[in-house]
XYZ file of C-alpha atoms in Angstrom:
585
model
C -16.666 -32.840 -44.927
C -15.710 -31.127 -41.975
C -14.932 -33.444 -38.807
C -17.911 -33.273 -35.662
C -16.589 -30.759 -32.407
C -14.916 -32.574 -29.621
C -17.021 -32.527 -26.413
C -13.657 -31.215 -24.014
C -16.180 -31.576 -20.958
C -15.947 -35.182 -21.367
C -12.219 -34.978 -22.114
C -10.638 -37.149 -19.583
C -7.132 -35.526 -19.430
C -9.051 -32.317 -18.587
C -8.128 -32.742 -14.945
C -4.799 -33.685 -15.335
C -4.121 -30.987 -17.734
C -4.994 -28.661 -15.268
C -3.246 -30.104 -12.253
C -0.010 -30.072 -14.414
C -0.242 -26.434 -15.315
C -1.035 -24.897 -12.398
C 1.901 -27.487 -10.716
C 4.056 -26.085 -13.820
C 2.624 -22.571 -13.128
C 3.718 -22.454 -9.421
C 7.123 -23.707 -10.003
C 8.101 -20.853 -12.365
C 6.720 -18.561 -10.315
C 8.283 -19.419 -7.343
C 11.824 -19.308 -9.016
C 10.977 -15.649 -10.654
C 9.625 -13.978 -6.911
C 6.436 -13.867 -8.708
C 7.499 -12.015 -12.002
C 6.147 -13.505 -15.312
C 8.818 -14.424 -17.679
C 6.082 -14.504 -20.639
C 4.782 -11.275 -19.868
C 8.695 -10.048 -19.370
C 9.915 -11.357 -22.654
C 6.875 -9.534 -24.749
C 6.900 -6.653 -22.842
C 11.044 -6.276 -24.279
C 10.589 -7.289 -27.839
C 7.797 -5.020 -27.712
C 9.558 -2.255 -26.513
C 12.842 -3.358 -28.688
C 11.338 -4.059 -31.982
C 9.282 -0.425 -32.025
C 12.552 1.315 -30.768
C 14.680 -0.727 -33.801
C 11.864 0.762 -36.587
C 12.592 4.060 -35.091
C 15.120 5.946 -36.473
C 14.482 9.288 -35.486
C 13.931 7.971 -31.686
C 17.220 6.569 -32.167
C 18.678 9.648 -33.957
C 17.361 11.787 -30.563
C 19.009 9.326 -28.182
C 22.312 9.603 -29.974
C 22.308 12.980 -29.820
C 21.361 13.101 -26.178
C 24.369 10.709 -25.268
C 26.264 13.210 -26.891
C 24.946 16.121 -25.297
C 25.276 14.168 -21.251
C 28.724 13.297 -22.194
C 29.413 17.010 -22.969
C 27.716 17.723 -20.105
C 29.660 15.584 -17.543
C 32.985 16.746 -19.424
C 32.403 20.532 -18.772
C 31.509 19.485 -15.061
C 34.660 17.547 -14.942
C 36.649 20.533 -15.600
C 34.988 22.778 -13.748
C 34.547 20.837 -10.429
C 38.384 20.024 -10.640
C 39.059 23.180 -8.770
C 35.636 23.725 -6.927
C 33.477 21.547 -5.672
C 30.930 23.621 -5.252
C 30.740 23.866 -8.920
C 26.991 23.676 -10.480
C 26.558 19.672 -11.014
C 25.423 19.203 -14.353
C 22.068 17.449 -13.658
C 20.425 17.679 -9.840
C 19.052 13.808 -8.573
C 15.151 13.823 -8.121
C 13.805 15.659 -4.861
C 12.996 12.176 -2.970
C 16.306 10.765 -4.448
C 18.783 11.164 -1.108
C 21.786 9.107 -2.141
C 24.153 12.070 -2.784
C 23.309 14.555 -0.480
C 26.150 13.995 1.539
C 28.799 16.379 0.981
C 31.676 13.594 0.117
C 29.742 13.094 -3.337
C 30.856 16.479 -4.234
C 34.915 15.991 -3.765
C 36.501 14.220 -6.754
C 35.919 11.546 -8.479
C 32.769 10.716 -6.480
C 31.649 13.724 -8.025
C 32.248 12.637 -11.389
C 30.673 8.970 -10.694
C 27.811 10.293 -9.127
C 26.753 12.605 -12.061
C 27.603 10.351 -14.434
C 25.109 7.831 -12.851
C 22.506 10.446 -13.109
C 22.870 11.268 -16.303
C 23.038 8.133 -17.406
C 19.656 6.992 -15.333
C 18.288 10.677 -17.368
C 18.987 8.780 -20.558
C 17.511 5.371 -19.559
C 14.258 6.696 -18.921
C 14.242 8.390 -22.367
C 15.448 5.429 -23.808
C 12.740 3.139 -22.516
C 9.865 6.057 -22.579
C 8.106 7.991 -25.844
C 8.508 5.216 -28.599
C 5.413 5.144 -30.856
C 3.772 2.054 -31.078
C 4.875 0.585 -27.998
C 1.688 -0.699 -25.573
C 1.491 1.655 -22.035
C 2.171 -0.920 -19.976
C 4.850 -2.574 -21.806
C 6.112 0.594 -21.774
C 5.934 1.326 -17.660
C 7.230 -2.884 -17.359
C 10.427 -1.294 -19.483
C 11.211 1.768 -17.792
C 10.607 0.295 -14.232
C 12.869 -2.384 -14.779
C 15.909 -0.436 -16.184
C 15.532 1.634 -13.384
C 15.467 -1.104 -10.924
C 18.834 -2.409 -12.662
C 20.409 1.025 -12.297
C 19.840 1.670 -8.435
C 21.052 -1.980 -8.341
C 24.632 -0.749 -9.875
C 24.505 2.896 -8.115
C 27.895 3.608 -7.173
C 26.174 4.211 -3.414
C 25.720 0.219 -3.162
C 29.926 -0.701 -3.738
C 32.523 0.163 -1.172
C 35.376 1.292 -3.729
C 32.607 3.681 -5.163
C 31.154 5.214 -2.236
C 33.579 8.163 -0.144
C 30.374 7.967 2.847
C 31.232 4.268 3.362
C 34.845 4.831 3.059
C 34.854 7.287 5.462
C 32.731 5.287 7.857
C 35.266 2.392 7.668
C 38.285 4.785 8.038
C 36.444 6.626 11.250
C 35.494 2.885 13.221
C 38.608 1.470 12.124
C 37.135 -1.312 9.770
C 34.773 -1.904 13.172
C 31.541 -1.153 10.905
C 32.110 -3.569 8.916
C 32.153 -6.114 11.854
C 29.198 -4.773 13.130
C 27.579 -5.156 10.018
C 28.121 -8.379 9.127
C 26.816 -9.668 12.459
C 23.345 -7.861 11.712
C 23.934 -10.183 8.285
C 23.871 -13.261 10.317
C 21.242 -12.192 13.028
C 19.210 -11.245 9.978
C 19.483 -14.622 8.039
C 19.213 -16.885 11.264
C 16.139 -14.943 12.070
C 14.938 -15.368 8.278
C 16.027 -19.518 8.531
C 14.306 -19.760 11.730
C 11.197 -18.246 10.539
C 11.468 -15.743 13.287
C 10.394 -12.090 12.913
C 13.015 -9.395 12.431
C 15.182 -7.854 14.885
C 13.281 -5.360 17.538
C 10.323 -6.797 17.024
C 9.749 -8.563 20.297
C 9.720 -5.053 21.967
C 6.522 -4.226 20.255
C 4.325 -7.189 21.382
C 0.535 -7.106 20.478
C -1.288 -5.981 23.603
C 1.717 -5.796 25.687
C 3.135 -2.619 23.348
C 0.936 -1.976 20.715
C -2.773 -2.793 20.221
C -3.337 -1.746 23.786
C -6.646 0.190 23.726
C -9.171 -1.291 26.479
C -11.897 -3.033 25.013
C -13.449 -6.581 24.534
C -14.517 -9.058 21.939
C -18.090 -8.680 21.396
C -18.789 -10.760 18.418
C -16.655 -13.578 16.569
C -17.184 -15.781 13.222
C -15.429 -17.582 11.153
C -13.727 -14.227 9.520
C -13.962 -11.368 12.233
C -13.485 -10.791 15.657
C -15.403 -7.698 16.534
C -13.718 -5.396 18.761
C -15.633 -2.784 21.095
C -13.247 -0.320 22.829
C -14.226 1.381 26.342
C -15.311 4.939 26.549
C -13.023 7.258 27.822
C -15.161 9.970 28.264
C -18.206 10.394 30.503
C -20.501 11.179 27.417
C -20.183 9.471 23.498
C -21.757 10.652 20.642
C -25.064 8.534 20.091
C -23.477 7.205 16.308
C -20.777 4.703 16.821
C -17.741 4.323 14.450
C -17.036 0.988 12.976
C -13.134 0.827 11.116
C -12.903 -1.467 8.574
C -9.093 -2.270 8.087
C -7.613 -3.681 5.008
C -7.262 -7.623 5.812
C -3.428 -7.114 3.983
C -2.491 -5.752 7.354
C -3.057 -6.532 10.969
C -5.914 -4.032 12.564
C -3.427 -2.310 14.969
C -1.920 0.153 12.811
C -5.151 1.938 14.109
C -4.024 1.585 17.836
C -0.022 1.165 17.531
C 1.657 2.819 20.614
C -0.326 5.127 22.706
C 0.929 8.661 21.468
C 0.211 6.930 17.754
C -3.217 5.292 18.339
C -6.522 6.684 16.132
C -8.740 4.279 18.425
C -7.572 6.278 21.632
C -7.403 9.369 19.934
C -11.142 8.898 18.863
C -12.610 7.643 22.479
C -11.136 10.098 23.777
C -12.726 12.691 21.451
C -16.128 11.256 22.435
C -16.880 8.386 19.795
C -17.812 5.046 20.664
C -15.404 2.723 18.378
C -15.659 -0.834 16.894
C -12.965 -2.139 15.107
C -12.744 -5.380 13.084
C -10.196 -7.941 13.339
C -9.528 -10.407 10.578
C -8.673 -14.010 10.571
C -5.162 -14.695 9.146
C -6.224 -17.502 6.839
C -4.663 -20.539 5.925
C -5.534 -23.210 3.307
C -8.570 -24.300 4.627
C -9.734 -21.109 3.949
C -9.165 -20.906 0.493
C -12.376 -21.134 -1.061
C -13.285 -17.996 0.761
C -14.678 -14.842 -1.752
C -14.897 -11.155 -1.694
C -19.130 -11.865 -1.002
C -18.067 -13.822 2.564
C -15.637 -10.644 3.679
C -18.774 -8.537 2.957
C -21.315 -10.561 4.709
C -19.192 -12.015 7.145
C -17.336 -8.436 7.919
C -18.763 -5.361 7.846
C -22.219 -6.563 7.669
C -21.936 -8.919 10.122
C -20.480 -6.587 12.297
C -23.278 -3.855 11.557
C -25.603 -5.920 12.910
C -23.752 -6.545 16.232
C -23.053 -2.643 16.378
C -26.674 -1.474 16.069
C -27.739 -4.312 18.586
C -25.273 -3.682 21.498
C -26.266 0.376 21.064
C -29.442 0.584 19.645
C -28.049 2.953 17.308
C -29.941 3.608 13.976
C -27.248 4.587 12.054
C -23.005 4.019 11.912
C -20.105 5.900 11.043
C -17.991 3.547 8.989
C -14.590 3.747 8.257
C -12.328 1.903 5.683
C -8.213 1.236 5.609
C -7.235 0.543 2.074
C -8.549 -2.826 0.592
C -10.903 -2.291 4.106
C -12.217 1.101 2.327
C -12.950 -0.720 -1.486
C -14.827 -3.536 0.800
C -17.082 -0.867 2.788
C -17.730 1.122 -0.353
C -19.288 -2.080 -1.951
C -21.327 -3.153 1.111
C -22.484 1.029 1.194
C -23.805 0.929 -2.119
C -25.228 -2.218 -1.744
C -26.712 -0.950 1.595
C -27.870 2.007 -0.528
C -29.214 -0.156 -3.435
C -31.047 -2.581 -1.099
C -32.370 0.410 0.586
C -30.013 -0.256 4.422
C -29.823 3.587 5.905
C -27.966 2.469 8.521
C -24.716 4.240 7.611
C -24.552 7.704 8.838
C -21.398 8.612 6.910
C -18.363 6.831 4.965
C -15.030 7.742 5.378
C -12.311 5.620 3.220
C -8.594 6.315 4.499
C -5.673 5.671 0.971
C -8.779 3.403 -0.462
C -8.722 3.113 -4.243
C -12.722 2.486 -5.706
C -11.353 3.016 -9.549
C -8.473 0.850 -10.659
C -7.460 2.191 -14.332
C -4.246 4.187 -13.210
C -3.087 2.341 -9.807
C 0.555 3.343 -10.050
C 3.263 1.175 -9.996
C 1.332 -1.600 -8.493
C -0.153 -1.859 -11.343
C 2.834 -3.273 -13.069
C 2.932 -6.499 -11.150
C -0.949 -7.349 -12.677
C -1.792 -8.375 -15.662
C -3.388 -11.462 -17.428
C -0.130 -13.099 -17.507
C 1.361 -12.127 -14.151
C -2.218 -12.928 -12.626
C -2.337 -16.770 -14.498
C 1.114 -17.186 -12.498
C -0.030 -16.007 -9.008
C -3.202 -17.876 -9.584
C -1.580 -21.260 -10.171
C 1.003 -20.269 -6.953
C -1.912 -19.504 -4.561
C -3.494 -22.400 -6.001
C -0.951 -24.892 -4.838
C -0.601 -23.212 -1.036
C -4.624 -21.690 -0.987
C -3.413 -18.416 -0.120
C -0.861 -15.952 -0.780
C 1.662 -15.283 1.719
C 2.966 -12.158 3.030
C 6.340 -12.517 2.146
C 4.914 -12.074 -2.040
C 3.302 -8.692 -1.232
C 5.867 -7.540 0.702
C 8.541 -8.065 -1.830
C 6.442 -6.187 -4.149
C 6.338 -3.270 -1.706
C 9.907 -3.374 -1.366
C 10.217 -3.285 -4.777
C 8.604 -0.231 -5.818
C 10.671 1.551 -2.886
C 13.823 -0.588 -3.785
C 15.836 2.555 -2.964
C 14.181 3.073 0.501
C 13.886 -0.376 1.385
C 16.208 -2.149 0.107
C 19.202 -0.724 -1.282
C 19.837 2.048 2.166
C 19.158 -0.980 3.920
C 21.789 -3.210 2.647
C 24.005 -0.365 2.959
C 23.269 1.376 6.273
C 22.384 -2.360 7.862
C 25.116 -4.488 6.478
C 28.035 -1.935 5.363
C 28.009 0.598 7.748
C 26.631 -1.559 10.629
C 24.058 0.949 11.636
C 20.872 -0.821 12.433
C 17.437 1.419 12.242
C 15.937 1.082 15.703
C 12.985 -0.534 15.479
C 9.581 1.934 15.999
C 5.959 0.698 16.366
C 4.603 1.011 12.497
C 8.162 -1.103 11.804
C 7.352 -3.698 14.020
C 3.825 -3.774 12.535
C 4.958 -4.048 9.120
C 6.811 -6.988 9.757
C 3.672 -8.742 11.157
C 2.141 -10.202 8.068
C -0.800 -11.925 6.765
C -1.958 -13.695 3.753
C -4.712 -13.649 1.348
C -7.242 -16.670 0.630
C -7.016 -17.677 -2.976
C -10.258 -17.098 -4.078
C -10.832 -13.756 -2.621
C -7.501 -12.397 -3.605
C -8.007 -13.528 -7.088
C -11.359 -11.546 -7.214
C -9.956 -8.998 -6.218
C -6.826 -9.026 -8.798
C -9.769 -9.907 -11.538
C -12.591 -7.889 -10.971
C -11.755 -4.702 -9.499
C -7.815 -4.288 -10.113
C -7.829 -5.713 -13.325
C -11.324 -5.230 -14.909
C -12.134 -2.204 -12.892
C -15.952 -3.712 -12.361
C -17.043 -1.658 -9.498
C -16.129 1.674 -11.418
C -17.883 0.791 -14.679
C -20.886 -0.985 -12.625
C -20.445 -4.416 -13.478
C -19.720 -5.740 -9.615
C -22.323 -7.994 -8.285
C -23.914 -8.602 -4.874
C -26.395 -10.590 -4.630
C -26.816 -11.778 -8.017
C -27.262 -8.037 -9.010
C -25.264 -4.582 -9.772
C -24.478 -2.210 -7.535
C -23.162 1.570 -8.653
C -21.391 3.864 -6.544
C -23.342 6.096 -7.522
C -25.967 5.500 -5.177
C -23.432 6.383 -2.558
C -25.644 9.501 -1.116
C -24.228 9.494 2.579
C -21.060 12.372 3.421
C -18.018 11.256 2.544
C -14.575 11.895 4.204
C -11.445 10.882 1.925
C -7.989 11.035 2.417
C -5.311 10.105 -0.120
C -1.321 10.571 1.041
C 0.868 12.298 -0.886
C 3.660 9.519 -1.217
C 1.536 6.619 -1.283
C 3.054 3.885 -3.823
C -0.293 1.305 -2.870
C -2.959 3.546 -3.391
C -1.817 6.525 -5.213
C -3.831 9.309 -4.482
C -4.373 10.220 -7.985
C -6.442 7.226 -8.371
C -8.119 7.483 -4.633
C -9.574 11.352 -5.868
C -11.521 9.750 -8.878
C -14.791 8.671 -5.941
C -15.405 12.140 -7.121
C -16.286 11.319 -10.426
C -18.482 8.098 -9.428
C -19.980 8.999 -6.208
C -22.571 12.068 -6.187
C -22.409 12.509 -2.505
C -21.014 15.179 -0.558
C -17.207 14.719 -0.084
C -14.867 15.884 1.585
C -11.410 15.084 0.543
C -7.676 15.600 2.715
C -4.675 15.028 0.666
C -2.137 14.496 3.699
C 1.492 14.474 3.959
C 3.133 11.286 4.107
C 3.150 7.461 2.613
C 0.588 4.854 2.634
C 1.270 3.980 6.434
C 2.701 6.801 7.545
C 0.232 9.687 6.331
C -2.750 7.767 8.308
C -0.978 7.321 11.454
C -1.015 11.087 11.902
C -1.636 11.585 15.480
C -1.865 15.531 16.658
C 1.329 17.044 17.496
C 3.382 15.129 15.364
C 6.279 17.650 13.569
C 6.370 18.600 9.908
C 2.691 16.999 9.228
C 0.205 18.877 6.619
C -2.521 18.357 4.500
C -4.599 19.927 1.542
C -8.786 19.956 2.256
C -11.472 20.882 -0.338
C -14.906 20.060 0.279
C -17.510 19.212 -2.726
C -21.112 19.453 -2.139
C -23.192 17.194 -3.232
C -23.983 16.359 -6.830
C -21.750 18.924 -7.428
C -19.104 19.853 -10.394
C -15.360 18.154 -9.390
C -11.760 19.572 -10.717
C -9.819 17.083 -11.774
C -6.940 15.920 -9.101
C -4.545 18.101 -10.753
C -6.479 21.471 -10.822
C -8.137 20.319 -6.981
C -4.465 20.998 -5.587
C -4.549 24.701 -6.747
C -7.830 25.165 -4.888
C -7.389 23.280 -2.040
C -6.487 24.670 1.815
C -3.542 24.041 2.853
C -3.235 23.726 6.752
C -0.473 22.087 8.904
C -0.797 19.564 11.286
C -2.614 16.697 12.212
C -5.896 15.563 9.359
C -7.372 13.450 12.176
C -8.622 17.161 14.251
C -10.305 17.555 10.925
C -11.821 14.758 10.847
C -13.166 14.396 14.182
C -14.761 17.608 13.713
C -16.346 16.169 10.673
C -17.734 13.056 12.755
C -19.436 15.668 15.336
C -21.425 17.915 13.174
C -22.526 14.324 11.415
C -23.545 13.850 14.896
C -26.465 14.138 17.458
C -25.190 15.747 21.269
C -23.890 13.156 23.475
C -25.348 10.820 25.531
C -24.787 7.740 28.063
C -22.193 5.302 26.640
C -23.649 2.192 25.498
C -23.029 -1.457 26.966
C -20.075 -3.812 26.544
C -21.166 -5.927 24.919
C -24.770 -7.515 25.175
C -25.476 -10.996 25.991
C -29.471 -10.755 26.112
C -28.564 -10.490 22.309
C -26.228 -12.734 21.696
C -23.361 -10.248 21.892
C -21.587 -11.201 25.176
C -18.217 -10.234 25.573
C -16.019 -13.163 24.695
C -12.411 -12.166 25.502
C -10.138 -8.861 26.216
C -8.942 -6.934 23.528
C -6.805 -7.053 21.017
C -8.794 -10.538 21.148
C -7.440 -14.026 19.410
C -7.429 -13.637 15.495
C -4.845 -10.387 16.025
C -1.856 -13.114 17.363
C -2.413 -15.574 14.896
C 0.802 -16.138 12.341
């Protein structure tokens, strides 16, 4: 006789339960900086337990312990009497830590080699074992590296001849020096206060200084129309959609670096979009209110302060994945407004998202869940300690050395001082986000909903304009290239030099900047990324002159700039730009 179901809906612990795991949850999550122990532990005895019933793995790793420590011994000898001797294994190209000439004099030669060699073997150790799941497999390798650049002989004094011979050359001054950027650093972390060198890049004093006013403001947006600068603008304005990750000036940082100047200038009427910085009364806040409430909302002000029957829009990062699911609703629903989409490092397809992609899975995203479930959001201080993780070597470990050892502070720049200006992410849109697209890839397979109902990307018809950078650890640009194979329209993609920041803000003029272009006509046949390199242009400079050339033969001649603003239509200027929402902490 088998015993009758328990109704749990009626269960009166349910509540509880659930207040005491998420509580539980937080805590843990909070002590690992957001790392999953759970997901951690199986992700080892995974990869431990498949390399243990692996003898021939283990056979090859022998022998390749025994062939590096041949290696380094031959080098040994042979750099005792010239150090110009050919190292025994070269460090990666983006790898900089021994370029210095010291690291070739004895034994920092020796050290430095043997490091390598021994970070060679790691990544075979922790790579290539059958049976072992893909990303337990990336989890594995990406920490041992991590735990290697943390014990690089570039991070100790005794090990490092560069630091030693800074110390020897200031006298033991450096060291001063860098201790007291230790203590301006942690009084400034303490205090809550932003880093050094930031107060010389103050929003709309510095940076974010492109004329304009606030034409429109809800809850979510302040809407941001910037003066003409030219006697004529094309009749199709541009609305940018930034990512809501990041404040909206990294689109008009200083002067010589701004894309909004750069684009009045060329004749374009621009709108930007501002976000809110949310707090905890804005958790309950969804991916469906940053559509309706952003660029929607802000379509509607666009076309009635110009009149203009159809938009330019623009998209920064998680800015581009929001405008290309508001376009192909638009295009579902049967809104021609859009002229053209252009999507700057914006990922649509989420199956290979790099490195970024470690930090999310059904384990890690239970934990972040139950963390911005106790605060309503997630802070900026969590994503940017994933950032700096997946550059440790960049941003961490030459910091702790050049900052603190060698007391040589990096003067702070505009796109520095930016970075360090943070926001956070309301709980319930973030952990869309995380779910449906990162995780479950909906939008790519056609499973997102608007409105009750699918959209495709597929019904994306409109020119496109894409750019991926080449070094971009956020949006790889791998995974940026695959709108190709989901979007029939005509695109036209840039791979540009540069990181996820850094290749966007590309201003003309700027030294030792290039880019790749291939365009795609519609509903035509697309190369995979890897073959698109070998038939793409290759051109230096600036992307942006490409792109504005784009814009204008998607446009009609020019004409009289439109109004600030429009108060007959409930568009009256509000305040000065860079507005309210942009200073809010």
């Amino acid at each position: 006789m088998s015993l009758p179901a328990e109704n749990s809906t009626l269960d009166p612990l349910d509540g509880i339960a659930e207040t005491l795991d998420r509580a539980a949850g937080a805590a843990i999550v909070q002590a690992t900086s957001g790392l999953s122990p759970a997901t951690l532990a199986q992700a080892f005895s995974d990869w431990a337990l498949h390399l243990a019933c692996a003898p021939g793995k283990q056979m090859q790793l022998g022998a390749k312990t025994a062939r590096k420590y041949a290696r380094l011994f031959d080098y040994a000898l042979r750099g005792a009497g010239d150090p110009n001797a050919l190292p025994a294994i070269e460090p990666l190209p983006q790898d900089r830590r021994f370029s210095d000439p010291a690291w070739r004099q004895a034994p920092f030669n020796i050290l430095s080699q043997a490091f390598l060699l021994n970070q060679q073997w790691w990544h075979a150790a922790t790579t290539g074992i059958n049976g072992v799941a893909k990303h337990h497999e990336d989890m594995i390798e990406f920490t041992a590296r991590q735990m290697l650049d943390t014990l690089a002989p570039t991070n100790f004094l005794a090990t490092n001849p560069v630091l030693q011979r800074k110390i020897f050359e200031t006298g033991g001054r450096c060291l001063v020096d860098g201790f007291r950027n230790l203590i301006e650093d942690v009084q400034h972390l303490v205090r809550g206060l932003p880093p050094v060198g930031t107060e010389d890049f103050r929003v709309g004093e510095r940076v974010a200084t492109a004329k304009g006013k606030v034409v429109f403001r809800n809850r979510l947006i302040e809407l941001i129309q910037y003066e003409p600068t030219t006697d004529k603008v094309r009749p199709e304005p541009i609305l940018i959609v930034p990512a809501w990750i990041m404040k909206y000036y990294i689109l008009d940082l200083s002067p010589e670096n701004s894309l909004v100047r750069w684009l009045t200038g060329e004749g374009f009427t621009v709108f930007m979009i501002s976000w809110h910085n949310p707090g905890s009364a804005d958790r309950d806040l969804d991916l469906e209110a940053y559509r309706q409430m952003g660029p929607m909302a802000a379509l509607d002000a666009i076309t009635a302060i110009t009149g203009a029957t159809s938009v330019h829009a623009a998209g920064y990062c998680l800015g581009g994945t929001l405008l290309s699911i508001a376009a192909a609703a638009m295009a579902r629903d049967g809104d021609e407004r859009l002229a053209s989409v252009t999507l700057f490092a914006a990922q649509t397809e989420f199956s290979e998202p790099g490195e970024l992609g470690l930090f999310i899975d059904e384990g890690q995203l239970n934990l972040l869940e139950n963390m911005m479930w106790s605060r309503g959001y997630l802070d900026s201080s969590q994503m940017g300690g994933a950032f700096q993780i997946l550059q440790s070597n960049d941003l961490v470990w030459s910091r702790v050395l050049g900052t603190y050892l060698m007391g040589e502070r990096v003067p702070m720049n505009d796109l520095m001082a930016w970075n360090a200006d943070g926001t956070r992410m309301p709980y319930t849109m973030h952990s869309q986000y995380l779910r449906h697209l990162f995780l479950d890839d909906d939008l790519a397979e056609g499973k997102y909903m608007v409105d009750g109902r699918t959209i495709a990307l597929d019904a994306l018809r409109k020119p496109m304009f894409v750019v991926g950078t080449a070094r971009d650890h956020v949006a790889p640009w791998h995974s940026v290239y695959k709108i190709h194979h989901l979007a029939p329209a005509e695109i036209t993609f840039i791979l540009t030099s540069g990181g996820h920041n850094a290749g966007i803000v590309s201003a003309p003029g700027h030294k030792g900047r290039s880019y790749r272009i291939l365009t795609r006509e519609a509903e035509g046949l697309s190369f995979d990324a890897d073959e698109w390199l070998l038939h793409a242009t290759e051109k230096q400079g600036s992307w942006w002159l490409e792109w504005g050339e784009w814009l204008g033969r998607l446009s009609g001649e020019p004409v009289a700039p439109p109004p600030m603003g429009a108060a007959d239509k409930g568009y009256a200027p509000i305040a000065d730009a860079p507005g309210h929402y942009v200073l809010e902490h």
